[in-house]
Coordinates of N, CA and C in Angstrom, one line a residue:
X1 N 45.8 7.3 1.6 CA 44.6 7.5 1.9 C 43.9 6.3 1.8
X2 N 42.8 5.7 2.8 CA 41.9 4.5 2.6 C 40.9 4.8 1.8
X3 N 40.4 4.1 0.8 CA 38.8 4.2 0.3 C 38.2 3.2 0.1
X4 N 37.0 2.9 0.6 CA 36.1 1.5 0.6 C 35.0 2.2 0.1
X5 N 34.4 1.4 -0.9 CA 33.2 1.7 -1.6 C 32.4 0.4 -1.3
X6 N 31.4 0.4 -0.5 CA 30.4 -0.8 -0.5 C 29.1 -0.5 -0.9
X7 N 28.7 -1.5 -1.9 CA 27.4 -1.6 -2.4 C 26.5 -2.6 -2.1
X8 N 25.3 -2.1 -1.3 CA 24.5 -3.1 -1.0 C 23.2 -2.8 -1.6
X9 N 22.3 -4.0 -1.6 CA 21.1 -4.1 -2.3 C 20.1 -4.3 -1.1
X10 N 18.9 -3.6 -1.0 CA 17.7 -4.1 -0.6 C 16.7 -3.9 -1.2
X11 N 15.6 -4.8 -1.0 CA 14.3 -4.9 -1.9 C 13.2 -4.4 -0.9
X12 N 12.4 -3.4 -1.5 CA 11.6 -2.9 -0.7 C 10.2 -2.9 -1.7
X13 N 9.1 -3.1 -1.1 CA 7.8 -3.2 -1.9 C 7.3 -1.8 -2.1
X14 N 7.1 -1.3 -3.2 CA 7.0 0.1 -3.5 C 6.0 0.3 -4.8
X15 N 6.0 1.2 -5.5 CA 5.3 1.7 -6.6 C 5.8 0.8 -7.7
X16 N 5.0 -0.3 -8.2 CA 6.1 -0.7 -9.8 C 5.9 0.4 -10.9
X17 N 6.9 0.3 -11.6 CA 7.2 0.8 -13.0 C 6.1 0.0 -14.0
X18 N 6.0 -1.5 -13.9 CA 5.1 -2.1 -14.8 C 3.7 -1.7 -14.7
X19 N 3.2 -1.4 -16.0 CA 1.8 -0.8 -15.7 C 0.7 -1.8 -15.3
X20 N 1.0 -3.1 -15.1 CA -0.1 -3.9 -14.7 C 0.2 -4.2 -13.0
X21 N 1.3 -3.8 -12.6 CA 1.8 -3.9 -11.2 C 1.8 -2.8 -10.2
X22 N 1.2 -1.9 -10.7 CA 1.1 -0.3 -9.6 C 0.7 -0.6 -8.4
X23 N 0.3 -1.3 -8.1 CA 0.2 -1.4 -6.5 C 0.8 -2.5 -5.7
X24 N 1.5 -3.6 -6.4 CA 2.3 -4.7 -5.7 C 3.5 -4.8 -6.0
X25 N 3.9 -4.0 -7.0 CA 5.3 -3.8 -7.8 C 6.6 -3.6 -6.7
X26 N 7.6 -4.1 -7.2 CA 8.6 -4.1 -6.1 C 10.0 -3.2 -6.7
X27 N 10.7 -2.4 -6.0 CA 11.9 -1.8 -6.5 C 12.9 -2.0 -5.6
X28 N 14.0 -2.4 -6.0 CA 15.1 -2.7 -5.5 C 16.1 -1.2 -5.1
X29 N 16.2 -1.0 -3.8 CA 17.2 0.1 -3.8 C 18.8 -0.3 -3.7
X30 N 19.5 0.2 -4.2 CA 21.1 0.0 -4.1 C 21.6 1.1 -3.1
X31 N 22.2 0.7 -1.8 CA 22.8 1.6 -1.1 C 24.3 1.8 -1.5
X32 N 24.6 3.2 -1.7 CA 25.9 3.4 -2.1 C 26.8 4.0 -0.7
X33 N 27.5 3.1 0.0 CA 28.3 3.5 0.9 C 29.8 3.9 0.9
X34 N 30.1 5.1 0.9 CA 31.6 5.8 0.7 C 32.2 5.8 2.0
X35 N 33.5 5.5 2.2 CA 34.1 5.8 3.2 C 35.5 6.1 3.0
X36 N 35.8 7.3 3.2 CA 37.5 7.7 3.1 C 38.2 8.2 4.5
X37 N 39.3 8.0 4.7 CA 39.9 8.4 5.8 C 41.4 8.2 5.7
X38 N 42.2 9.3 6.4 CA 43.6 9.4 6.5 C 43.8 9.8 7.6
X39 N 44.9 10.2 7.9 CA 45.6 11.1 8.9 C 44.9 12.3 9.5
X40 N 44.1 12.9 8.3 CA 43.8 14.3 9.0 C 42.2 14.4 8.6
X41 N 41.5 13.9 8.0 CA 39.9 13.7 8.1 C 39.7 12.3 7.8
X42 N 38.0 12.2 8.1 CA 37.4 10.8 8.1 C 36.0 11.3 7.3
X43 N 35.5 10.6 6.4 CA 34.5 10.9 5.6 C 33.5 9.7 5.3
X44 N 32.4 9.7 5.7 CA 31.4 8.5 5.4 C 30.2 9.2 4.8
X45 N 29.6 9.0 3.4 CA 28.5 9.1 2.6 C 27.7 7.9 2.4
X46 N 26.4 7.9 2.7 CA 25.6 6.6 2.5 C 24.6 7.2 1.8
X47 N 24.1 6.7 0.7 CA 22.7 7.5 -0.1 C 22.3 6.2 -1.3
X48 N 20.8 6.4 -1.3 CA 20.1 5.1 -1.9 C 20.2 5.5 -3.2
X49 N 20.2 4.4 -4.1 CA 19.8 4.7 -5.8 C 18.8 3.4 -5.9
X50 N 17.8 3.9 -6.9 CA 17.1 2.9 -7.4 C 17.3 2.0 -8.4
X51 N 17.3 0.7 -8.1 CA 17.4 -0.3 -8.9 C 16.2 -0.9 -9.7
X52 N 15.7 -0.9 -10.6 CA 14.2 -1.6 -11.1 C 14.7 -2.5 -12.0
X53 N 13.8 -3.3 -12.0 CA 13.8 -4.5 -13.1 C 13.0 -4.4 -14.2
X54 N 12.2 -3.2 -14.1 CA 11.5 -2.8 -15.4 C 12.0 -1.8 -16.2
X55 N 12.2 -1.5 -17.7 CA 12.7 -0.8 -18.5 C 12.0 0.6 -18.5
X56 N 10.6 0.5 -18.2 CA 9.9 2.2 -18.3 C 9.8 2.6 -17.2
X57 N 10.8 2.6 -16.2 CA 10.7 3.4 -14.9 C 11.4 4.8 -15.4
X58 N 10.9 5.7 -15.7 CA 11.1 7.0 -15.9 C 11.7 7.8 -14.8
X59 N 11.2 7.6 -13.5 CA 11.6 8.1 -12.2 C 12.8 7.6 -11.7
X60 N 13.3 6.6 -12.2 CA 14.6 5.9 -11.7 C 15.7 6.9 -12.1
X61 N 15.8 7.3 -13.3 CA 16.9 8.4 -13.5 C 16.8 9.8 -13.2
X62 N 15.6 10.2 -12.5 CA 15.5 11.4 -12.2 C 15.7 11.5 -10.6
X63 N 15.3 10.2 -10.0 CA 15.8 10.3 -8.5 C 17.3 9.9 -8.4
X64 N 17.6 8.9 -9.3 CA 19.3 8.7 -9.1 C 20.4 9.6 -9.4
X65 N 19.8 10.6 -10.3 CA 20.4 11.7 -10.8 C 20.6 12.9 -9.9
X66 N 19.6 12.9 -8.9 CA 19.5 14.1 -7.8 C 20.4 13.4 -7.0
X67 N 19.9 12.0 -6.5 CA 20.9 11.5 -5.1 C 22.2 11.5 -5.6
X68 N 22.8 11.1 -6.6 CA 24.4 11.2 -6.8 C 24.9 12.8 -6.9
X69 N 24.2 13.7 -7.6 CA 24.5 14.8 -7.4 C 24.8 15.8 -6.3
X70 N 23.7 15.3 -5.4 CA 24.1 15.6 -4.1 C 24.7 15.3 -3.3
X71 N 25.3 13.8 -3.4 CA 26.4 13.3 -2.6 C 27.7 13.6 -3.3
X72 N 27.5 13.8 -4.6 CA 29.1 14.3 -5.0 C 29.3 15.8 -4.6
X73 N 28.4 16.6 -4.6 CA 28.6 18.0 -4.0 C 28.9 18.2 -2.8
X74 N 28.2 17.2 -1.9 CA 28.7 17.2 -0.4 C 30.1 17.0 -0.6
X75 N 30.7 15.9 -1.3 CA 31.9 15.7 -1.1 C 32.6 16.8 -1.6
X76 N 32.6 16.9 -2.5 CA 33.3 18.0 -3.1 C 33.3 19.5 -2.2
X77 N 32.5 19.9 -1.6 CA 32.2 20.9 -0.7 C 33.3 20.6 0.4
X78 N 33.4 19.3 1.2 CA 34.1 19.2 2.1 C 35.7 19.4 1.5
X79 N 35.9 18.5 0.2 CA 37.3 18.5 -0.1 C 37.8 20.1 -0.7
X80 N 36.7 20.8 -0.9 CA 37.3 22.1 -1.2 C 37.6 23.1 -0.3
X81 N 37.2 22.6 1.3 CA 37.4 23.6 2.0 C 39.2 23.7 2.7
X82 N 39.8 24.1 1.6 CA 41.3 24.2 1.9 C 42.0 22.8 2.6
X83 N 41.9 21.8 1.9 CA 42.6 20.8 2.4 C 44.0 20.6 3.1
X84 N 44.9 21.6 2.6 CA 45.9 21.8 3.0 C 46.1 22.7 4.0
X85 N 45.3 23.7 4.4 CA 44.9 24.3 5.6 C 44.2 23.3 6.6
X86 N 43.6 22.5 6.3 CA 42.9 21.3 7.1 C 44.3 20.7 8.1
X87 N 45.2 20.0 7.0 CA 46.4 19.4 7.3 C 47.3 20.1 8.3
X88 N 47.3 21.5 7.9 CA 48.5 22.4 9.0 C 47.7 22.4 9.9
X89 N 46.5 22.8 10.2 CA 45.6 22.7 11.5 C 45.9 21.8 12.4
X90 N 45.4 20.3 12.0 CA 45.8 19.3 12.5 C 47.3 19.0 13.0
X91 N 48.3 19.2 12.5 CA 49.5 19.3 12.8 C 49.9 19.9 13.8
X92 N 49.6 21.2 13.7 CA 49.4 22.2 14.6 C 49.1 21.7 16.1
X93 N 47.9 21.4 16.1 CA 47.3 21.0 17.2 C 47.9 20.0 18.0
X94 N 48.2 18.8 17.1 CA 49.1 17.6 17.7 C 50.3 18.1 18.2
X95 N 50.9 19.0 17.8 CA 52.4 19.0 18.1 C 52.3 20.1 19.0
X96 N 51.3 20.8 19.5 CA 50.9 21.5 20.9 C 50.5 21.0 21.6
X97 N 49.8 19.7 21.3 CA 49.2 19.0 22.5 C 49.5 17.4 22.4
X98 N 50.5 17.0 22.7 CA 50.8 15.6 22.6 C 49.8 14.8 23.0
X99 N 49.0 15.1 24.1 CA 48.1 14.2 24.7 C 46.5 14.3 23.9
X100 N 46.5 14.9 22.5 CA 45.5 14.9 21.7 C 45.1 13.4 21.5
X101 N 43.8 13.2 21.3 CA 43.4 11.6 21.2 C 43.6 11.7 19.8
X102 N 43.8 10.2 19.6 CA 44.6 9.6 18.2 C 43.8 9.8 17.4
X103 N 42.4 9.8 17.3 CA 41.5 10.2 16.1 C 41.1 11.7 15.8
X104 N 41.8 12.4 16.4 CA 41.6 14.1 16.3 C 41.8 14.5 15.0
X105 N 40.8 14.8 14.0 CA 40.7 14.9 12.6 C 39.4 15.7 12.3
X106 N 39.3 16.3 11.0 CA 38.2 16.7 10.6 C 37.3 15.5 9.9
X107 N 36.0 15.5 10.2 CA 35.0 14.7 10.0 C 33.8 15.1 9.4
X108 N 33.3 14.3 8.4 CA 32.3 14.6 7.8 C 31.3 13.3 7.6
X109 N 30.1 13.4 7.9 CA 29.2 12.1 7.5 C 27.8 12.4 7.0
X110 N 27.5 11.7 6.1 CA 26.0 11.8 5.7 C 25.2 10.3 5.5
X111 N 24.4 10.6 6.4 CA 23.8 9.2 6.4 C 22.1 9.8 6.2
X112 N 21.3 8.8 6.0 CA 19.8 9.0 5.4 C 18.7 8.1 6.4
X113 N 17.8 8.6 6.4 CA 16.5 7.6 7.1 C 15.2 8.1 6.4
X114 N 14.7 6.8 5.9 CA 13.3 6.8 5.1 C 12.3 7.1 6.0
X115 N 11.3 8.2 5.6 CA 10.0 8.1 6.3 C 8.7 7.4 5.4
X116 N 8.6 7.4 4.2 CA 7.7 7.0 3.5 C 8.4 6.3 2.2
X117 N 7.7 5.0 2.0 CA 8.4 4.2 0.7 C 6.9 3.5 -0.1
X118 N 5.8 4.3 0.0 CA 4.4 3.8 -0.3 C 3.7 4.3 -1.3
X119 N 3.1 3.8 -2.3 CA 2.3 4.1 -3.1 C 3.2 5.2 -4.2
X120 N 4.6 4.9 -4.1 CA 5.2 5.6 -5.5 C 5.5 6.8 -4.4
X121 N 5.4 7.1 -3.5 CA 5.9 8.2 -2.8 C 6.9 8.0 -1.8
X122 N 8.2 8.8 -2.0 CA 9.5 8.3 -1.6 C 9.7 9.8 -0.7
X123 N 10.0 9.5 1.2 CA 10.5 10.6 1.6 C 11.4 10.0 2.4
X124 N 12.5 11.1 2.3 CA 13.8 10.5 3.2 C 14.6 11.8 3.5
X125 N 15.3 11.7 4.7 CA 16.1 12.8 5.4 C 17.5 12.7 5.3
X126 N 18.4 13.3 5.0 CA 19.6 13.3 5.2 C 19.9 14.0 6.6
X127 N 20.8 13.2 7.1 CA 21.6 13.8 8.2 C 23.2 14.1 8.1
X128 N 23.5 15.5 8.0 CA 24.9 15.8 7.6 C 25.4 16.1 9.0
X129 N 26.6 15.5 9.4 CA 27.6 15.9 10.7 C 29.0 16.4 10.0
X130 N 29.3 17.5 10.6 CA 30.5 17.8 10.2 C 31.3 18.5 11.5
X131 N 32.4 17.9 11.5 CA 33.5 18.3 12.9 C 34.6 19.0 12.0
X132 N 34.9 20.3 12.7 CA 36.0 21.1 12.2 C 37.0 21.5 13.2
X133 N 37.1 20.5 14.2 CA 38.3 20.6 15.2 C 38.0 21.7 16.3
X134 N 36.7 22.1 16.4 CA 36.4 23.1 17.4 C 35.8 22.2 18.5
X135 N 35.1 23.2 19.4 CA 34.6 22.2 20.6 C 33.7 21.4 20.3
X136 N 32.6 21.4 19.2 CA 32.0 20.3 18.9 C 31.4 20.4 17.5
X137 N 30.7 19.4 16.9 CA 30.6 19.2 15.8 C 29.1 19.8 15.6
X138 N 28.7 20.0 14.0 CA 27.3 20.6 14.0 C 26.6 19.5 13.0
X139 N 25.2 19.6 13.2 CA 24.5 18.6 12.5 C 23.6 19.6 11.6
X140 N 23.4 18.9 10.4 CA 22.2 19.7 9.6 C 21.2 18.5 8.8
X141 N 20.0 18.9 8.4 CA 19.3 18.0 7.9 C 19.1 18.6 6.5
X142 N 18.9 17.7 5.4 CA 18.2 17.8 4.1 C 17.4 17.1 3.6
X143 N 16.2 17.5 3.4 CA 15.2 16.5 3.1 C 14.7 16.5 1.5
X144 N 14.4 15.2 1.3 CA 13.7 15.0 -0.2 C 12.6 14.4 -0.3
X145 N 11.6 14.9 -1.2 CA 10.4 14.2 -1.2 C 9.9 14.0 -2.7
X146 N 9.7 12.7 -2.8 CA 9.6 12.6 -4.5 C 8.0 11.7 -4.8
X147 N 7.4 11.9 -6.0 CA 6.3 11.5 -6.7 C 6.9 10.8 -7.7
X148 N 6.7 9.3 -7.6 CA 7.1 8.7 -9.0 C 5.9 8.8 -10.1
X149 N 4.7 8.9 -9.5 CA 3.7 9.2 -10.6 C 4.1 10.2 -11.3
X150 N 4.7 11.5 -10.7 CA 4.7 12.6 -11.4 C 5.9 12.7 -11.8
X151 N 6.6 11.9 -11.6 CA 8.4 11.7 -11.9 C 9.1 13.3 -11.6
X152 N 8.8 13.6 -10.3 CA 9.6 14.7 -10.0 C 9.5 14.8 -8.3
X153 N 10.7 15.6 -8.0 CA 11.0 16.3 -6.5 C 9.5 17.0 -6.2
X154 N 9.3 16.9 -4.7 CA 8.1 17.9 -4.4 C 8.8 18.9 -3.5
X155 N 8.5 20.3 -3.7 CA 9.0 21.0 -3.0 C 8.1 21.4 -1.6
X156 N 8.8 21.9 -0.8 CA 8.0 22.1 0.7 C 6.5 22.7 0.5
X157 N 6.4 23.7 -0.3 CA 5.4 24.3 -0.6 C 4.3 23.3 -1.7
X158 N 4.6 22.4 -2.0 CA 3.8 21.2 -2.8 C 3.2 20.6 -1.3
X159 N 3.8 20.5 -0.4 CA 2.9 19.7 0.8 C 2.5 20.6 1.9
X160 N 3.1 21.9 2.1 CA 2.7 22.7 3.2 C 1.9 24.2 2.7
X161 N 0.6 24.0 3.5 CA 0.3 25.5 3.0 C 0.9 26.6 3.7
X162 N 1.6 27.4 3.3 CA 2.5 28.6 4.1 C 2.2 29.7 3.2
X163 N 0.9 29.8 2.4 CA 0.9 31.1 1.4 C 0.5 32.5 2.0
X164 N 0.4 32.6 3.5 CA 0.3 34.0 3.8 C 0.8 34.0 5.4
X165 N 1.4 35.0 5.7 CA 1.7 35.2 7.2 C 1.0 34.7 7.9
X166 N -0.5 34.7 8.1 CA -1.3 33.9 8.9 C -1.2 32.8 9.0
X167 N -1.1 31.9 7.9 CA -0.8 30.4 7.8 C 0.4 30.0 8.4
X168 N 1.6 31.0 8.3 CA 3.0 30.7 8.6 C 2.9 30.6 10.3
X169 N 2.1 31.9 10.6 CA 2.1 31.7 12.4 C 1.3 30.7 12.8
X170 N 0.1 30.2 12.0 CA -0.5 29.0 12.9 C 0.1 28.1 12.9
X171 N 1.0 27.6 11.5 CA 1.9 26.5 11.4 C 3.0 26.4 12.4
X172 N 3.5 27.5 12.7 CA 4.3 27.7 14.0 C 3.9 27.5 15.2
X173 N 2.7 27.6 15.4 CA 1.8 27.7 16.7 C 1.6 26.2 16.9
X174 N 1.4 25.2 15.7 CA 1.0 23.8 15.8 C 2.2 23.2 16.0
X175 N 3.1 23.6 15.1 CA 4.6 22.8 15.8 C 5.1 22.9 16.9
X176 N 4.7 24.3 17.7 CA 5.2 24.3 19.0 C 4.3 23.7 19.9
X177 N 2.9 23.2 19.5 CA 2.1 22.4 20.3 C 2.6 20.9 20.4
X178 N 3.1 20.3 19.4 CA 3.4 19.1 19.3 C 5.1 18.8 19.5
X179 N 6.1 19.9 19.7 CA 7.2 19.8 19.9 C 7.4 19.4 21.3
X180 N 8.6 18.6 21.5 CA 8.8 18.1 22.9 C 10.1 19.0 23.3
X181 N 9.1 19.9 24.1 CA 10.2 21.4 24.4 C 10.2 21.4 26.0
X182 N 11.0 20.3 26.8 CA 11.1 20.4 28.0 C 12.2 21.4 28.3
X183 N 12.1 21.8 29.5 CA 12.8 23.1 30.1 C 12.7 24.4 29.1
X184 N 11.7 24.4 28.0 CA 11.3 25.7 27.1 C 12.7 25.9 26.6
X185 N 13.5 25.0 25.9 CA 14.8 25.1 25.4 C 14.3 25.7 23.8
X186 N 13.4 25.2 23.2 CA 13.2 25.9 21.7 C 12.4 27.0 21.4
X187 N 12.3 27.9 20.5 CA 11.6 28.9 20.3 C 11.1 28.7 18.8
X188 N 9.7 28.4 18.5 CA 9.5 28.1 16.8 C 8.7 29.3 16.3
X189 N 9.3 30.0 15.4 CA 8.6 31.5 15.0 C 7.9 31.2 13.7
X190 N 7.3 32.1 13.1 CA 7.0 32.2 11.7 C 8.1 32.3 10.6
X191 N 9.1 33.2 11.3 CA 9.9 33.6 10.6 C 11.1 32.5 10.2
X192 N 11.1 31.4 11.2 CA 11.6 30.0 10.9 C 11.4 29.5 10.0
X193 N 10.1 29.4 9.4 CA 9.2 28.6 8.6 C 9.2 29.4 6.8
X194 N 10.1 30.2 6.6 CA 9.9 31.1 5.5 C 10.5 30.2 4.3
X195 N 10.8 31.0 3.2 CA 11.1 30.0 2.3 C 12.2 29.4 2.4
X196 N 13.4 29.8 3.3 CA 14.6 28.9 3.4 C 14.5 27.8 4.4
X197 N 13.4 27.7 4.6 CA 13.0 26.2 5.5 C 12.4 25.3 4.5
X198 N 13.3 24.2 4.5 CA 12.9 23.2 3.6 C 12.8 21.9 4.3
X199 N 13.0 21.8 5.4 CA 13.2 20.7 6.4 C 11.7 19.6 6.7
X200 N 11.2 19.4 5.7 CA 9.7 18.7 5.8 C 9.9 17.3 5.0
X201 N 9.4 16.2 5.9 CA 9.1 15.2 5.2 C 7.6 14.7 5.7
X202 N 7.4 13.4 4.9 CA 6.0 12.9 5.4 C 6.1 11.3 5.6
X203 N 5.2 10.8 6.2 CA 4.6 9.3 6.6 C 3.1 9.2 6.0
X204 N 2.9 8.0 6.1 CA 1.4 8.0 5.6 C 0.4 8.7 6.5
X205 N 0.8 9.2 7.6 CA -0.1 9.5 8.7 C 0.5 10.9 9.3
X206 N 1.6 11.4 9.2 CA 2.1 12.5 9.8 C 3.0 13.2 8.6
X207 N 3.2 14.7 8.8 CA 4.1 15.6 8.2 C 5.5 15.7 9.3
X208 N 6.5 15.7 8.6 CA 7.9 15.6 9.8 C 8.4 16.9 9.9
X209 N 8.8 17.5 10.5 CA 9.6 18.8 10.8 C 10.8 18.6 11.5
X210 N 11.7 18.9 10.7 CA 13.3 18.6 11.3 C 14.0 20.0 11.8
X211 N 14.5 20.0 12.7 CA 15.4 21.5 13.0 C 16.7 21.2 13.6
X212 N 17.7 21.5 12.7 CA 19.1 21.6 13.1 C 19.2 22.5 14.1
X213 N 20.9 22.0 14.9 CA 21.5 22.8 15.6 C 21.3 24.4 15.3
X214 N 21.2 25.0 16.4 CA 20.9 26.5 16.4 C 19.6 27.0 15.7
X215 N 19.0 26.2 15.2 CA 17.8 26.8 14.1 C 16.9 27.7 14.8
X216 N 16.4 26.5 16.2 CA 15.4 27.1 16.9 C 15.8 27.2 18.4
X217 N 17.0 27.0 18.7 CA 17.5 27.2 20.1 C 18.9 27.1 20.1
X218 N 19.5 27.2 21.2 CA 20.9 27.1 21.4 C 21.3 25.6 21.2
X219 N 22.6 25.6 21.0 CA 23.5 24.5 20.4 C 23.0 23.4 21.3
X220 N 23.0 23.7 23.0 CA 22.9 22.6 24.0 C 21.9 22.3 23.9
X221 N 20.6 22.6 23.3 CA 19.1 22.2 23.1 C 19.3 21.1 22.1
X222 N 20.4 21.0 21.1 CA 20.5 19.7 20.3 C 19.5 20.1 19.1
X223 N 19.2 18.9 18.4 CA 18.1 19.0 17.2 C 16.7 18.7 17.6
X224 N 16.0 18.9 17.0 CA 14.3 18.9 17.2 C 14.0 18.1 15.9
X225 N 13.0 17.0 16.1 CA 12.3 16.5 14.9 C 10.6 16.4 15.7
X226 N 9.7 17.0 14.9 CA 8.5 17.1 15.1 C 7.4 16.4 14.3
X227 N 6.7 15.4 15.0 CA 5.9 14.7 14.1 C 4.3 15.3 14.5
X228 N 3.6 15.8 13.1 CA 2.3 16.3 13.4 C 1.2 15.4 12.5
X229 N 0.2 15.1 13.1 CA -0.9 14.2 12.2 C -1.2 15.0 11.2
X230 N -1.4 14.5 10.1 CA -1.7 15.1 8.9 C -3.4 15.5 9.0
X231 N -4.0 14.6 9.9 CA -5.7 15.2 10.1 C -5.4 16.7 10.7
X232 N -4.7 16.8 11.3 CA -4.8 18.0 12.5 C -4.3 19.4 11.4
X233 N -3.2 19.1 10.3 CA -3.1 19.8 9.4 C -4.0 20.1 8.3
X234 N -4.8 19.3 8.2 CA -6.0 19.3 7.2 C -6.8 20.2 7.6
X235 N -7.5 20.1 9.0 CA -8.3 20.6 9.8 C -7.9 22.4 9.6
X236 N -6.9 22.7 9.6 CA -6.4 24.0 9.6 C -6.0 24.6 8.4
X237 N -6.4 23.7 7.2 CA -6.0 24.1 6.2 C -4.6 24.6 5.8
X238 N -3.6 23.2 6.5 CA -2.1 23.7 6.3 C -1.3 22.9 5.5
X239 N -2.2 21.8 4.7 CA -1.8 20.9 4.0 C -2.1 21.2 2.8
X240 N -1.5 20.9 1.5 CA -2.0 21.1 0.2 C -3.1 19.9 -0.3
X241 N -4.1 20.3 -0.7 CA -5.2 19.0 -1.3 C -4.7 18.1 -2.2
X242 N -3.7 18.7 -3.2 CA -3.1 18.1 -4.1 C -2.2 17.0 -4.0
X243 N -1.7 17.3 -2.6 CA -0.5 16.5 -2.0 C -1.2 15.3 -1.6
X244 N -2.4 15.6 -0.7 CA -3.1 14.4 -0.2 C -3.6 13.5 -1.4
X245 N -4.3 14.0 -2.3 CA -4.6 13.0 -3.6 C -3.7 11.9 -4.0
X246 N -2.4 12.6 -4.2 CA -1.4 11.5 -4.6 C -0.6 10.8 -3.2
X247 N -1.2 11.4 -2.1 CA -0.6 10.4 -0.9 C -1.4 9.5 -0.5
X248 N -2.9 9.8 -0.5 CA -3.7 8.8 -0.2 C -4.6 8.7 -1.6
X249 N -4.0 8.1 -2.7 CA -5.0 7.9 -3.9 C -6.1 7.2 -3.7

């Protein structure tokens, strides 16, 4: 098995831990990039860790602990899915089909995208892709939102007001309005936006909703990402006032 771990450091202007530099401080992010592969499977996991130059960064440990735990559990879940059976399945297919492509094996990747890094408000989304020798792979989204000033991760309900069935129905209608739905491929309902729905991010101006394969349409429709202006949600009382206070202090 080959195992390669690459650590890269990128500097991003963010909320500072130093009390006299809360507006223009700089936090360094270390990218942990893990590659593992052999004849039977290929894994790539990349996730950010905060590196700070100031000792009083309480939120550094909170953020890094969650990122590390998430990456470790994702790897453990993949490795725990009967590796012996995976190897047997790959050998069987290759034995029965000599023309099988050379890279035919189980795959899992975990990459991420930043949506917001300003004023101590961090928002990122992981995209998890897994291929299990079927006709196609599948993609999932896992979203994290973090307030450095509060030293905690924000829940979806910290951001979005879905307190009543009426609010959830109104939210579904707004998402449908902003959804790129060529061919009427997707259908967004209030049921899709219940407690199990956690795929929400934010920019300085928008709330971002991400939908994985099969979530609001058949696999052929793919995934969907919807940006809705914060002002639109504010007018409809679909965004939490306390969230706006920390996003735009």
